[in-house]
mmCIF file of C-alpha atoms in Angstrom:
data_model
loop_
_atom_site.group_PDB
_atom_site.id
_atom_site.type_symbol
_atom_site.label_atom_id
_atom_site.label_comp_id
_atom_site.label_asym_id
_atom_site.label_seq_id
_atom_site.Cartn_x
_atom_site.Cartn_y
_atom_site.Cartn_z
ATOM 1 C CA MET A 1 -0.105 -0.069 0.031
ATOM 2 C CA THR A 2 1.243 3.453 -0.978
ATOM 3 C CA ARG A 3 1.951 5.655 1.954
ATOM 4 C CA LYS A 4 0.174 9.131 1.955
ATOM 5 C CA MET A 5 1.745 11.188 4.773
ATOM 6 C CA LYS A 6 -0.293 13.967 6.287
ATOM 7 C CA LYS A 7 1.195 16.622 8.583
ATOM 8 C CA VAL A 8 -1.018 18.815 10.808
ATOM 9 C CA VAL A 9 -0.358 21.175 13.687
ATOM 10 C CA ILE A 10 -2.537 20.576 16.733
ATOM 11 C CA PRO A 11 -3.220 22.624 19.840
ATOM 12 C CA GLY A 12 -2.170 20.664 22.799
ATOM 13 C CA TRP A 13 0.427 18.127 23.425
ATOM 14 C CA MET A 14 -2.015 15.392 24.583
ATOM 15 C CA SER A 15 -5.641 14.915 25.474
ATOM 16 C CA LEU A 16 -5.204 16.473 28.973
ATOM 17 C CA SER A 17 -3.643 19.550 27.573
ATOM 18 C CA PRO A 18 -6.039 22.708 27.155
ATOM 19 C CA LEU A 19 -6.298 24.042 23.639
ATOM 20 C CA VAL A 20 -4.757 27.385 25.086
ATOM 21 C CA LYS A 21 -2.143 27.108 27.766
ATOM 22 C CA PRO A 22 -2.983 29.032 30.843
ATOM 23 C CA ARG A 23 -0.335 31.212 32.689
ATOM 24 C CA ILE A 24 -0.818 29.258 35.750
ATOM 25 C CA SER A 25 -1.753 25.376 36.227
ATOM 26 C CA ILE A 26 -1.824 23.061 39.067
ATOM 27 C CA HIS A 27 -1.052 20.215 36.659
ATOM 28 C CA PRO A 28 2.171 21.014 34.979
ATOM 29 C CA TRP A 29 2.521 17.419 33.752
ATOM 30 C CA HIS A 30 -0.408 18.278 31.284
ATOM 31 C CA PHE A 31 2.187 20.237 29.156
ATOM 32 C CA HIS A 32 5.172 19.347 27.250
ATOM 33 C CA PRO A 33 8.408 20.194 29.258
ATOM 34 C CA SER A 34 9.445 22.641 26.456
ATOM 35 C CA GLY A 35 6.432 24.770 27.183
ATOM 36 C CA SER A 36 5.173 24.544 23.712
ATOM 37 C CA ASN A 37 1.379 23.874 23.265
ATOM 38 C CA ASN A 38 1.244 23.423 19.561
ATOM 39 C CA PHE A 39 2.544 20.208 18.045
ATOM 40 C CA SER A 40 3.100 18.778 14.661
ATOM 41 C CA VAL A 41 1.737 15.288 14.024
ATOM 42 C CA GLU A 42 2.524 13.360 10.996
ATOM 43 C CA PHE A 43 0.777 10.016 9.966
ATOM 44 C CA ASP A 44 -0.130 7.778 6.941
ATOM 45 C CA GLU A 45 -3.543 8.683 5.729
ATOM 46 C CA ASN A 46 -3.660 5.284 4.154
ATOM 47 C CA LEU A 47 -2.904 3.289 7.202
ATOM 48 C CA PRO A 48 -6.076 1.263 7.907
ATOM 49 C CA LEU A 49 -7.693 1.639 11.240
ATOM 50 C CA LYS A 50 -9.427 -1.052 13.146
ATOM 51 C CA LYS A 51 -13.107 -1.057 13.773
ATOM 52 C CA PRO A 52 -13.757 1.346 16.774
ATOM 53 C CA ALA A 53 -14.462 -0.378 20.072
ATOM 54 C CA TRP A 54 -17.885 -0.492 21.801
ATOM 55 C CA GLY A 55 -18.083 -1.425 25.303
ATOM 56 C CA TRP A 56 -18.555 -0.547 28.954
ATOM 57 C CA CYS A 57 -15.949 0.757 31.342
ATOM 58 C CA SER A 58 -15.848 0.259 35.171
ATOM 59 C CA TYR A 59 -14.123 3.411 36.238
ATOM 60 C CA TYR A 60 -16.874 5.774 35.515
ATOM 61 C CA ALA A 61 -19.357 3.929 37.400
ATOM 62 C CA PHE A 62 -17.331 2.621 40.365
ATOM 63 C CA ALA A 63 -14.039 4.776 40.194
ATOM 64 C CA GLU A 64 -11.319 2.524 41.952
ATOM 65 C CA ASP A 65 -14.004 0.497 43.945
ATOM 66 C CA VAL A 66 -14.289 -2.150 41.139
ATOM 67 C CA THR A 67 -15.067 -5.846 41.830
ATOM 68 C CA ASP A 68 -15.978 -8.897 39.647
ATOM 69 C CA LYS A 69 -19.524 -8.811 41.042
ATOM 70 C CA LYS A 70 -19.971 -5.210 40.162
ATOM 71 C CA ILE A 71 -18.907 -5.749 36.629
ATOM 72 C CA TRP A 72 -20.791 -8.746 36.237
ATOM 73 C CA SER A 73 -24.036 -7.176 37.231
ATOM 74 C CA ASN A 74 -23.553 -4.897 34.151
ATOM 75 C CA VAL A 75 -22.643 -7.898 31.920
ATOM 76 C CA GLU A 76 -26.063 -9.300 32.789
ATOM 77 C CA VAL A 77 -27.882 -6.074 31.873
ATOM 78 C CA VAL A 78 -26.054 -5.892 28.448
ATOM 79 C CA SER A 79 -26.549 -9.737 27.824
ATOM 80 C CA LYS A 80 -30.383 -9.132 28.352
ATOM 81 C CA ASN A 81 -30.395 -6.238 25.876
ATOM 82 C CA ARG A 82 -27.890 -7.439 23.182
ATOM 83 C CA LYS A 83 -30.283 -5.970 20.459
ATOM 84 C CA HIS A 84 -29.906 -2.454 21.737
ATOM 85 C CA LEU A 85 -26.424 -2.960 23.387
ATOM 86 C CA PRO A 86 -24.166 -4.471 20.711
ATOM 87 C CA LEU A 87 -21.086 -4.235 23.033
ATOM 88 C CA ASP A 88 -17.908 -6.099 22.578
ATOM 89 C CA TYR A 89 -15.626 -5.128 25.399
ATOM 90 C CA PHE A 90 -15.937 -4.708 29.262
ATOM 91 C CA VAL A 91 -12.958 -2.685 30.628
ATOM 92 C CA ILE A 92 -11.568 -3.421 34.130
ATOM 93 C CA ASP A 93 -10.155 0.003 34.971
ATOM 94 C CA ASP A 94 -8.227 1.340 37.871
ATOM 95 C CA GLY A 95 -8.641 -0.433 41.072
ATOM 96 C CA TRP A 96 -8.060 -4.030 40.097
ATOM 97 C CA CYS A 97 -4.624 -3.941 41.745
ATOM 98 C CA LEU A 98 -2.132 -1.516 43.319
ATOM 99 C CA TRP A 99 -0.296 0.601 40.710
ATOM 100 C CA GLY A 100 2.846 -1.315 39.827
ATOM 101 C CA ASP A 101 1.814 -4.703 41.044
ATOM 102 C CA TRP A 102 0.161 -5.571 37.610
ATOM 103 C CA ASP A 103 1.025 -9.204 38.156
ATOM 104 C CA ARG A 104 -0.863 -9.286 41.422
ATOM 105 C CA PRO A 105 -4.683 -8.701 41.057
ATOM 106 C CA ASP A 106 -6.385 -7.990 44.223
ATOM 107 C CA LYS A 107 -8.101 -11.326 45.029
ATOM 108 C CA SER A 108 -10.548 -9.728 47.304
ATOM 109 C CA ARG A 109 -11.953 -8.051 44.283
ATOM 110 C CA PHE A 110 -11.256 -10.605 41.688
ATOM 111 C CA PRO A 111 -11.080 -14.026 43.331
ATOM 112 C CA ASP A 112 -10.508 -15.885 40.056
ATOM 113 C CA GLY A 113 -7.845 -13.399 38.858
ATOM 114 C CA ILE A 114 -8.076 -11.398 35.765
ATOM 115 C CA SER A 115 -7.670 -14.348 33.435
ATOM 116 C CA GLY A 116 -10.460 -16.265 35.337
ATOM 117 C CA PHE A 117 -12.813 -13.280 34.934
ATOM 118 C CA GLY A 118 -11.905 -13.062 31.191
ATOM 119 C CA LYS A 119 -12.872 -16.524 30.679
ATOM 120 C CA ARG A 120 -16.204 -15.823 32.067
ATOM 121 C CA LEU A 121 -16.659 -13.048 29.732
ATOM 122 C CA ALA A 122 -15.581 -15.027 26.755
ATOM 123 C CA ASN A 123 -18.292 -17.652 27.555
ATOM 124 C CA GLU A 124 -20.804 -14.796 27.372
ATOM 125 C CA GLY A 125 -19.353 -13.755 23.977
ATOM 126 C CA TYR A 126 -17.573 -10.698 25.308
ATOM 127 C CA LYS A 127 -13.938 -9.400 25.194
ATOM 128 C CA ILE A 128 -11.757 -8.369 28.253
ATOM 129 C CA ALA A 129 -9.988 -4.980 28.423
ATOM 130 C CA LEU A 130 -7.556 -4.102 31.156
ATOM 131 C CA TRP A 131 -6.183 -0.721 32.254
ATOM 132 C CA ILE A 132 -2.562 -0.066 33.194
ATOM 133 C CA SER A 133 -0.279 2.881 33.819
ATOM 134 C CA PRO A 134 2.907 1.333 32.945
ATOM 135 C CA TYR A 135 5.463 4.001 34.177
ATOM 136 C CA GLN A 136 3.933 4.766 37.667
ATOM 137 C CA VAL A 137 3.778 2.816 40.855
ATOM 138 C CA ASP A 138 1.852 3.094 44.209
ATOM 139 C CA PRO A 139 4.166 3.950 47.182
ATOM 140 C CA VAL A 140 2.894 1.009 49.091
ATOM 141 C CA SER A 141 3.144 -1.588 46.121
ATOM 142 C CA HIS A 142 5.175 -4.639 46.266
ATOM 143 C CA ILE A 143 7.415 -3.414 43.496
ATOM 144 C CA VAL A 144 8.523 -0.428 45.536
ATOM 145 C CA LYS A 145 9.376 -2.651 48.542
ATOM 146 C CA GLU A 146 11.083 -5.329 46.315
ATOM 147 C CA HIS A 147 12.813 -3.139 43.866
ATOM 148 C CA PRO A 148 13.692 0.242 45.481
ATOM 149 C CA ASP A 149 16.415 0.854 42.978
ATOM 150 C CA TRP A 150 13.725 0.804 40.108
ATOM 151 C CA ILE A 151 12.344 4.173 41.602
ATOM 152 C CA LEU A 152 13.510 7.462 40.257
ATOM 153 C CA ARG A 153 14.754 9.795 42.906
ATOM 154 C CA GLN A 154 15.331 13.591 43.479
ATOM 155 C CA GLY A 155 18.031 13.738 46.112
ATOM 156 C CA ASN A 156 16.897 11.157 48.867
ATOM 157 C CA GLU A 157 13.188 11.428 47.990
ATOM 158 C CA PRO A 158 11.364 9.171 45.365
ATOM 159 C CA LEU A 159 10.091 11.279 42.251
ATOM 160 C CA VAL A 160 6.510 12.062 42.402
ATOM 161 C CA SER A 161 5.181 11.226 38.959
ATOM 162 C CA PHE A 162 1.522 11.979 39.366
ATOM 163 C CA ALA A 163 -0.679 13.625 42.102
ATOM 164 C CA PHE A 164 -4.320 14.637 41.981
ATOM 165 C CA CYS A 165 -3.319 17.750 43.594
ATOM 166 C CA LYS A 166 0.040 18.468 45.245
ATOM 167 C CA LEU A 167 -1.610 19.753 48.466
ATOM 168 C CA PHE A 168 -3.845 16.691 48.799
ATOM 169 C CA ASP A 169 -1.997 13.937 46.981
ATOM 170 C CA ARG A 170 -1.235 11.931 50.046
ATOM 171 C CA PRO A 171 -4.676 12.256 51.906
ATOM 172 C CA VAL A 172 -6.666 11.194 48.854
ATOM 173 C CA GLY A 173 -4.268 8.380 48.069
ATOM 174 C CA LYS A 174 -3.246 9.698 44.592
ATOM 175 C CA LEU A 175 0.502 9.901 45.176
ATOM 176 C CA ARG A 176 2.445 7.841 42.525
ATOM 177 C CA PHE A 177 6.224 7.346 42.152
ATOM 178 C CA ALA A 178 7.991 7.172 38.733
ATOM 179 C CA LEU A 179 9.753 4.124 37.439
ATOM 180 C CA ASP A 180 13.266 4.644 36.187
ATOM 181 C CA TYR A 181 12.467 3.216 32.573
ATOM 182 C CA LYS A 182 16.142 3.857 31.666
ATOM 183 C CA ASN A 183 17.009 0.899 33.904
ATOM 184 C CA PRO A 184 17.127 -2.185 31.626
ATOM 185 C CA GLN A 185 15.457 -4.266 34.316
ATOM 186 C CA VAL A 186 12.554 -1.814 34.351
ATOM 187 C CA LYS A 187 12.314 -1.756 30.745
ATOM 188 C CA LYS A 188 12.208 -5.470 30.524
ATOM 189 C CA HIS A 189 9.639 -5.620 33.400
ATOM 190 C CA ILE A 190 7.147 -3.285 31.615
ATOM 191 C CA ARG A 191 7.291 -5.491 28.483
ATOM 192 C CA GLN A 192 7.055 -8.558 30.317
ATOM 193 C CA THR A 193 3.856 -7.193 32.099
ATOM 194 C CA ILE A 194 2.313 -6.417 28.628
ATOM 195 C CA ASP A 195 3.300 -10.033 27.624
ATOM 196 C CA LEU A 196 1.673 -11.398 30.707
ATOM 197 C CA PHE A 197 -1.554 -9.530 30.047
ATOM 198 C CA VAL A 198 -1.912 -10.719 26.464
ATOM 199 C CA ALA A 199 -0.181 -14.049 26.083
ATOM 200 C CA GLU A 200 -1.217 -15.640 29.465
ATOM 201 C CA TRP A 201 -4.374 -13.579 30.582
ATOM 202 C CA LYS A 202 -5.671 -13.342 27.081
ATOM 203 C CA ILE A 203 -6.512 -9.792 27.374
ATOM 204 C CA ASP A 204 -8.155 -8.407 24.136
ATOM 205 C CA MET A 205 -7.873 -4.697 24.758
ATOM 206 C CA LEU A 206 -5.009 -2.640 26.546
ATOM 207 C CA LYS A 207 -6.010 0.819 28.030
ATOM 208 C CA LEU A 208 -2.714 2.532 28.399
ATOM 209 C CA ASP A 209 -2.843 5.550 30.623
ATOM 210 C CA TYR A 210 -0.477 8.396 31.552
ATOM 211 C CA LEU A 211 1.983 7.597 28.727
ATOM 212 C CA TYR A 212 3.419 11.257 29.233
ATOM 213 C CA ALA A 213 5.096 10.011 32.348
ATOM 214 C CA PRO A 214 8.507 9.347 30.849
ATOM 215 C CA PHE A 215 8.770 13.144 29.871
ATOM 216 C CA PHE A 216 9.110 14.122 33.463
ATOM 217 C CA ASP A 217 12.150 12.181 34.320
ATOM 218 C CA PRO A 218 14.754 15.012 35.185
ATOM 219 C CA THR A 219 17.674 12.550 34.496
ATOM 220 C CA ALA A 220 16.302 11.813 30.934
ATOM 221 C CA THR A 221 16.367 13.822 27.694
ATOM 222 C CA LEU A 222 13.155 14.395 25.659
ATOM 223 C CA GLU A 223 14.751 12.114 23.005
ATOM 224 C CA GLU A 224 15.078 9.311 25.535
ATOM 225 C CA ALA A 225 11.506 9.798 26.769
ATOM 226 C CA SER A 226 10.191 9.658 23.180
ATOM 227 C CA ALA A 227 12.210 6.685 22.200
ATOM 228 C CA GLU A 228 11.038 4.662 25.174
ATOM 229 C CA LEU A 229 7.319 5.347 24.545
ATOM 230 C CA VAL A 230 7.826 4.493 20.724
ATOM 231 C CA GLU A 231 9.538 1.347 21.661
ATOM 232 C CA LEU A 232 6.774 0.292 24.037
ATOM 233 C CA LEU A 233 4.054 0.953 21.564
ATOM 234 C CA GLU A 234 5.807 -0.717 18.706
ATOM 235 C CA HIS A 235 6.501 -3.745 20.913
ATOM 236 C CA ILE A 236 2.738 -3.952 21.446
ATOM 237 C CA LYS A 237 1.768 -3.469 17.884
ATOM 238 C CA ALA A 238 4.373 -5.943 16.468
ATOM 239 C CA ASN A 239 3.773 -8.723 18.798
ATOM 240 C CA TYR A 240 0.087 -8.429 19.620
ATOM 241 C CA PRO A 241 -1.547 -6.938 16.319
ATOM 242 C CA LYS A 242 -5.027 -8.289 17.248
ATOM 243 C CA VAL A 243 -5.088 -6.396 20.438
ATOM 244 C CA TYR A 244 -7.005 -3.190 20.380
ATOM 245 C CA THR A 245 -5.170 -0.328 22.118
ATOM 246 C CA VAL A 246 -6.673 2.802 23.735
ATOM 247 C CA ALA A 247 -4.117 5.359 24.920
ATOM 248 C CA CYS A 248 -3.663 8.589 26.691
ATOM 249 C CA GLY A 249 -0.368 10.318 25.715
ATOM 250 C CA PRO A 250 1.371 12.724 23.382
ATOM 251 C CA PHE A 251 -0.476 12.770 20.043
ATOM 252 C CA ASP A 252 2.727 12.900 17.842
ATOM 253 C CA LEU A 253 3.938 9.674 19.339
ATOM 254 C CA LEU A 254 0.600 7.815 19.456
ATOM 255 C CA ALA A 255 -0.203 8.552 15.798
ATOM 256 C CA GLY A 256 0.038 5.533 13.790
ATOM 257 C CA ARG A 257 1.098 3.208 16.710
ATOM 258 C CA VAL A 258 -2.232 2.872 18.719
ATOM 259 C CA ASP A 259 -5.653 1.971 17.576
ATOM 260 C CA SER A 260 -7.470 4.787 19.533
ATOM 261 C CA ALA A 261 -6.675 7.726 21.762
ATOM 262 C CA TYR A 262 -8.324 10.158 23.956
ATOM 263 C CA VAL A 263 -8.536 13.649 22.439
ATOM 264 C CA SER A 264 -9.921 15.543 25.427
ATOM 265 C CA GLU A 265 -9.871 15.111 29.191
ATOM 266 C CA ASN A 266 -12.491 12.894 30.802
ATOM 267 C CA VAL A 267 -15.939 14.497 30.774
ATOM 268 C CA ILE A 268 -17.378 12.339 33.586
ATOM 269 C CA LEU A 269 -15.827 12.421 37.154
ATOM 270 C CA PRO A 270 -17.036 9.403 39.180
ATOM 271 C CA VAL A 271 -16.101 11.049 42.367
ATOM 272 C CA LEU A 272 -18.635 13.720 41.838
ATOM 273 C CA ARG A 273 -21.667 11.447 41.580
ATOM 274 C CA GLY A 274 -24.369 12.828 43.767
ATOM 275 C CA TRP A 275 -22.333 15.973 44.611
ATOM 276 C CA TRP A 276 -24.808 18.528 43.105
ATOM 277 C CA PRO A 277 -24.154 21.426 42.282
ATOM 278 C CA LEU A 278 -20.550 20.895 42.035
ATOM 279 C CA ASN A 279 -20.971 17.805 39.731
ATOM 280 C CA SER A 280 -23.212 19.998 37.473
ATOM 281 C CA VAL A 281 -20.686 22.788 37.119
ATOM 282 C CA MET A 282 -17.720 20.439 36.466
ATOM 283 C CA HIS A 283 -19.412 18.281 34.047
ATOM 284 C CA ARG A 284 -20.660 21.249 32.125
ATOM 285 C CA ILE A 285 -17.263 22.718 31.806
ATOM 286 C CA ARG A 286 -15.737 19.417 30.662
ATOM 287 C CA LEU A 287 -18.470 18.671 28.237
ATOM 288 C CA GLU A 288 -17.782 22.062 26.685
ATOM 289 C CA ARG A 289 -14.094 21.330 26.560
ATOM 290 C CA LEU A 290 -14.774 17.973 24.879
ATOM 291 C CA GLN A 291 -16.761 19.765 22.092
ATOM 292 C CA GLN A 292 -14.162 22.359 21.589
ATOM 293 C CA CYS A 293 -11.337 19.787 21.416
ATOM 294 C CA LEU A 294 -13.299 17.547 18.905
ATOM 295 C CA VAL A 295 -13.258 20.530 16.598
ATOM 296 C CA ALA A 296 -9.953 21.794 17.317
ATOM 297 C CA ARG A 297 -8.156 18.379 16.958
ATOM 298 C CA LYS A 298 -10.353 17.034 14.063
ATOM 299 C CA GLU A 299 -7.398 16.859 11.786
ATOM 300 C CA LEU A 300 -6.012 13.951 13.874
ATOM 301 C CA LYS A 301 -8.752 11.590 12.460
ATOM 302 C CA GLY A 302 -6.913 9.022 10.485
ATOM 303 C CA ALA A 303 -4.058 8.939 12.858
ATOM 304 C CA PHE A 304 -6.167 6.824 15.188
ATOM 305 C CA ASN A 305 -9.800 6.301 16.207
ATOM 306 C CA PHE A 306 -11.054 8.932 18.473
ATOM 307 C CA ASP A 307 -12.050 8.067 22.010
ATOM 308 C CA PRO A 308 -14.298 11.071 23.080
ATOM 309 C CA ASP A 309 -14.727 9.576 26.745
ATOM 310 C CA VAL A 310 -17.723 7.475 27.876
ATOM 311 C CA PHE A 311 -21.393 8.195 27.611
ATOM 312 C CA ALA A 312 -23.194 8.322 30.979
ATOM 313 C CA CYS A 313 -26.612 9.672 31.807
ATOM 314 C CA SER A 314 -27.601 8.830 35.381
ATOM 315 C CA GLU A 315 -29.085 11.570 37.228
ATOM 316 C CA ASP A 316 -26.527 11.745 39.983
ATOM 317 C CA LEU A 317 -24.061 13.229 37.437
ATOM 318 C CA GLY A 318 -25.913 16.525 37.534
ATOM 319 C CA LEU A 319 -26.287 16.786 33.797
ATOM 320 C CA THR A 320 -29.448 18.416 32.366
ATOM 321 C CA ASP A 321 -31.201 16.544 29.626
ATOM 322 C CA ALA A 322 -30.012 18.967 27.179
ATOM 323 C CA GLN A 323 -26.453 18.192 28.282
ATOM 324 C CA VAL A 324 -26.945 14.432 28.121
ATOM 325 C CA GLU A 325 -28.113 14.862 24.536
ATOM 326 C CA MET A 326 -25.079 16.943 23.757
ATOM 327 C CA LEU A 327 -22.852 14.261 25.190
ATOM 328 C CA LEU A 328 -24.642 11.650 23.273
ATOM 329 C CA ALA A 329 -24.142 13.560 20.126
ATOM 330 C CA ALA A 330 -20.594 14.157 20.631
ATOM 331 C CA VAL A 331 -19.795 10.549 21.258
ATOM 332 C CA ARG A 332 -21.809 9.366 18.198
ATOM 333 C CA GLU A 333 -20.469 12.015 15.889
ATOM 334 C CA THR A 334 -16.895 11.067 16.331
ATOM 335 C CA ASN A 335 -17.562 7.617 14.769
ATOM 336 C CA GLY A 336 -14.915 6.432 17.180
ATOM 337 C CA ASN A 337 -15.024 4.366 20.377
ATOM 338 C CA ARG A 338 -18.288 4.138 22.245
ATOM 339 C CA PHE A 339 -18.256 3.338 25.771
ATOM 340 C CA LEU A 340 -20.793 3.416 28.530
ATOM 341 C CA GLY A 341 -20.016 4.589 31.978
ATOM 342 C CA ASP A 342 -23.043 4.207 34.266
ATOM 343 C CA ASP A 343 -23.846 1.205 36.584
ATOM 344 C CA LEU A 344 -26.425 -0.133 34.129
ATOM 345 C CA SER A 345 -27.815 -2.477 36.828
ATOM 346 C CA LYS A 346 -29.043 0.693 38.651
ATOM 347 C CA LEU A 347 -29.944 2.886 35.603
ATOM 348 C CA PRO A 348 -33.597 3.107 35.188
ATOM 349 C CA GLN A 349 -35.150 1.357 32.188
ATOM 350 C CA ALA A 350 -36.660 4.733 31.034
ATOM 351 C CA ARG A 351 -33.157 6.239 30.777
ATOM 352 C CA LEU A 352 -31.834 3.166 29.021
ATOM 353 C CA GLU A 353 -34.364 3.616 26.314
ATOM 354 C CA LYS A 354 -34.350 7.424 26.235
ATOM 355 C CA TYR A 355 -30.589 7.764 26.058
ATOM 356 C CA VAL A 356 -28.355 4.652 26.128
ATOM 357 C CA TYR A 357 -29.970 2.690 23.290
ATOM 358 C CA LYS A 358 -29.767 5.615 21.022
ATOM 359 C CA LEU A 359 -25.850 5.721 21.395
ATOM 360 C CA PHE A 360 -25.871 2.473 19.276
ATOM 361 C CA ALA A 361 -28.828 2.987 17.058
ATOM 362 C CA GLU A 362 -28.183 2.816 13.330
#
């Protein structure tokens, strides 16, 4: 097939980057270390894309409080409504293990392990997807205790790779340490983790999060960070071509290397369920940002399938009927991934019929 290269300039380094860089931000890791906010992305327009993924994701319904039973209650709803809910994937998102302990699923949440749960899904005709943040670890994880030399440090302190907010990261349990990906053992470990997921656990979809983390290693160059991420993505693509990938990371490096990517920040914040009017304000702002990003970054279509975040419509989100319709239209019109984010077992039938079924209607 003849290559037809397309080069576009996109506002924002990645999905979490705003279209216009503010003067002050509590999230400096949302911006490229160079300070630039406009990036050139080049990709082959003739590169065939996989069919966009349709499914359900645990994070938006349960945040980190995910269990096999909670997911299965949603599997049962979907199975009873296959005509209206033609889903393929069920995503086990954050909470299935401690960050970094990817080979040790929480048995209190998944007694049969991830592979065992995947077999149950397969028996029902569904595929299993698994979330991972490959470059970050929980401070209390086994990997930190067993391999302290794998953790990046600033002086005598571990390097903090991600925090919800620097003032509250420890109290809310969001503090994360950075892995030293330049260490050959760490590099090998990350790739072996992917191999474990796919070759042994039979994972059908990988949700790869926080792929910008390598760029905030003060001991590495930007070229080293780029090379590491490219190597990881190409390892997955070359060795597991049938696995569908969803990624959050730098657009220029994801282009042509992943099957789909987030193009805006999450619209739905599960921690705000029931917190009216705060949830109403925050979800309105994020919905508007999604609409703006879909327009401003539309030239990225062809580089990968768009993932516009999940569709959710439960009343505890604080969205008006008009806003629910706007979110529904935004997700449909991307012609990309379509994922549901409510606990369907508790969603009234009336809302299923009024909104959810319409997401997949021809």
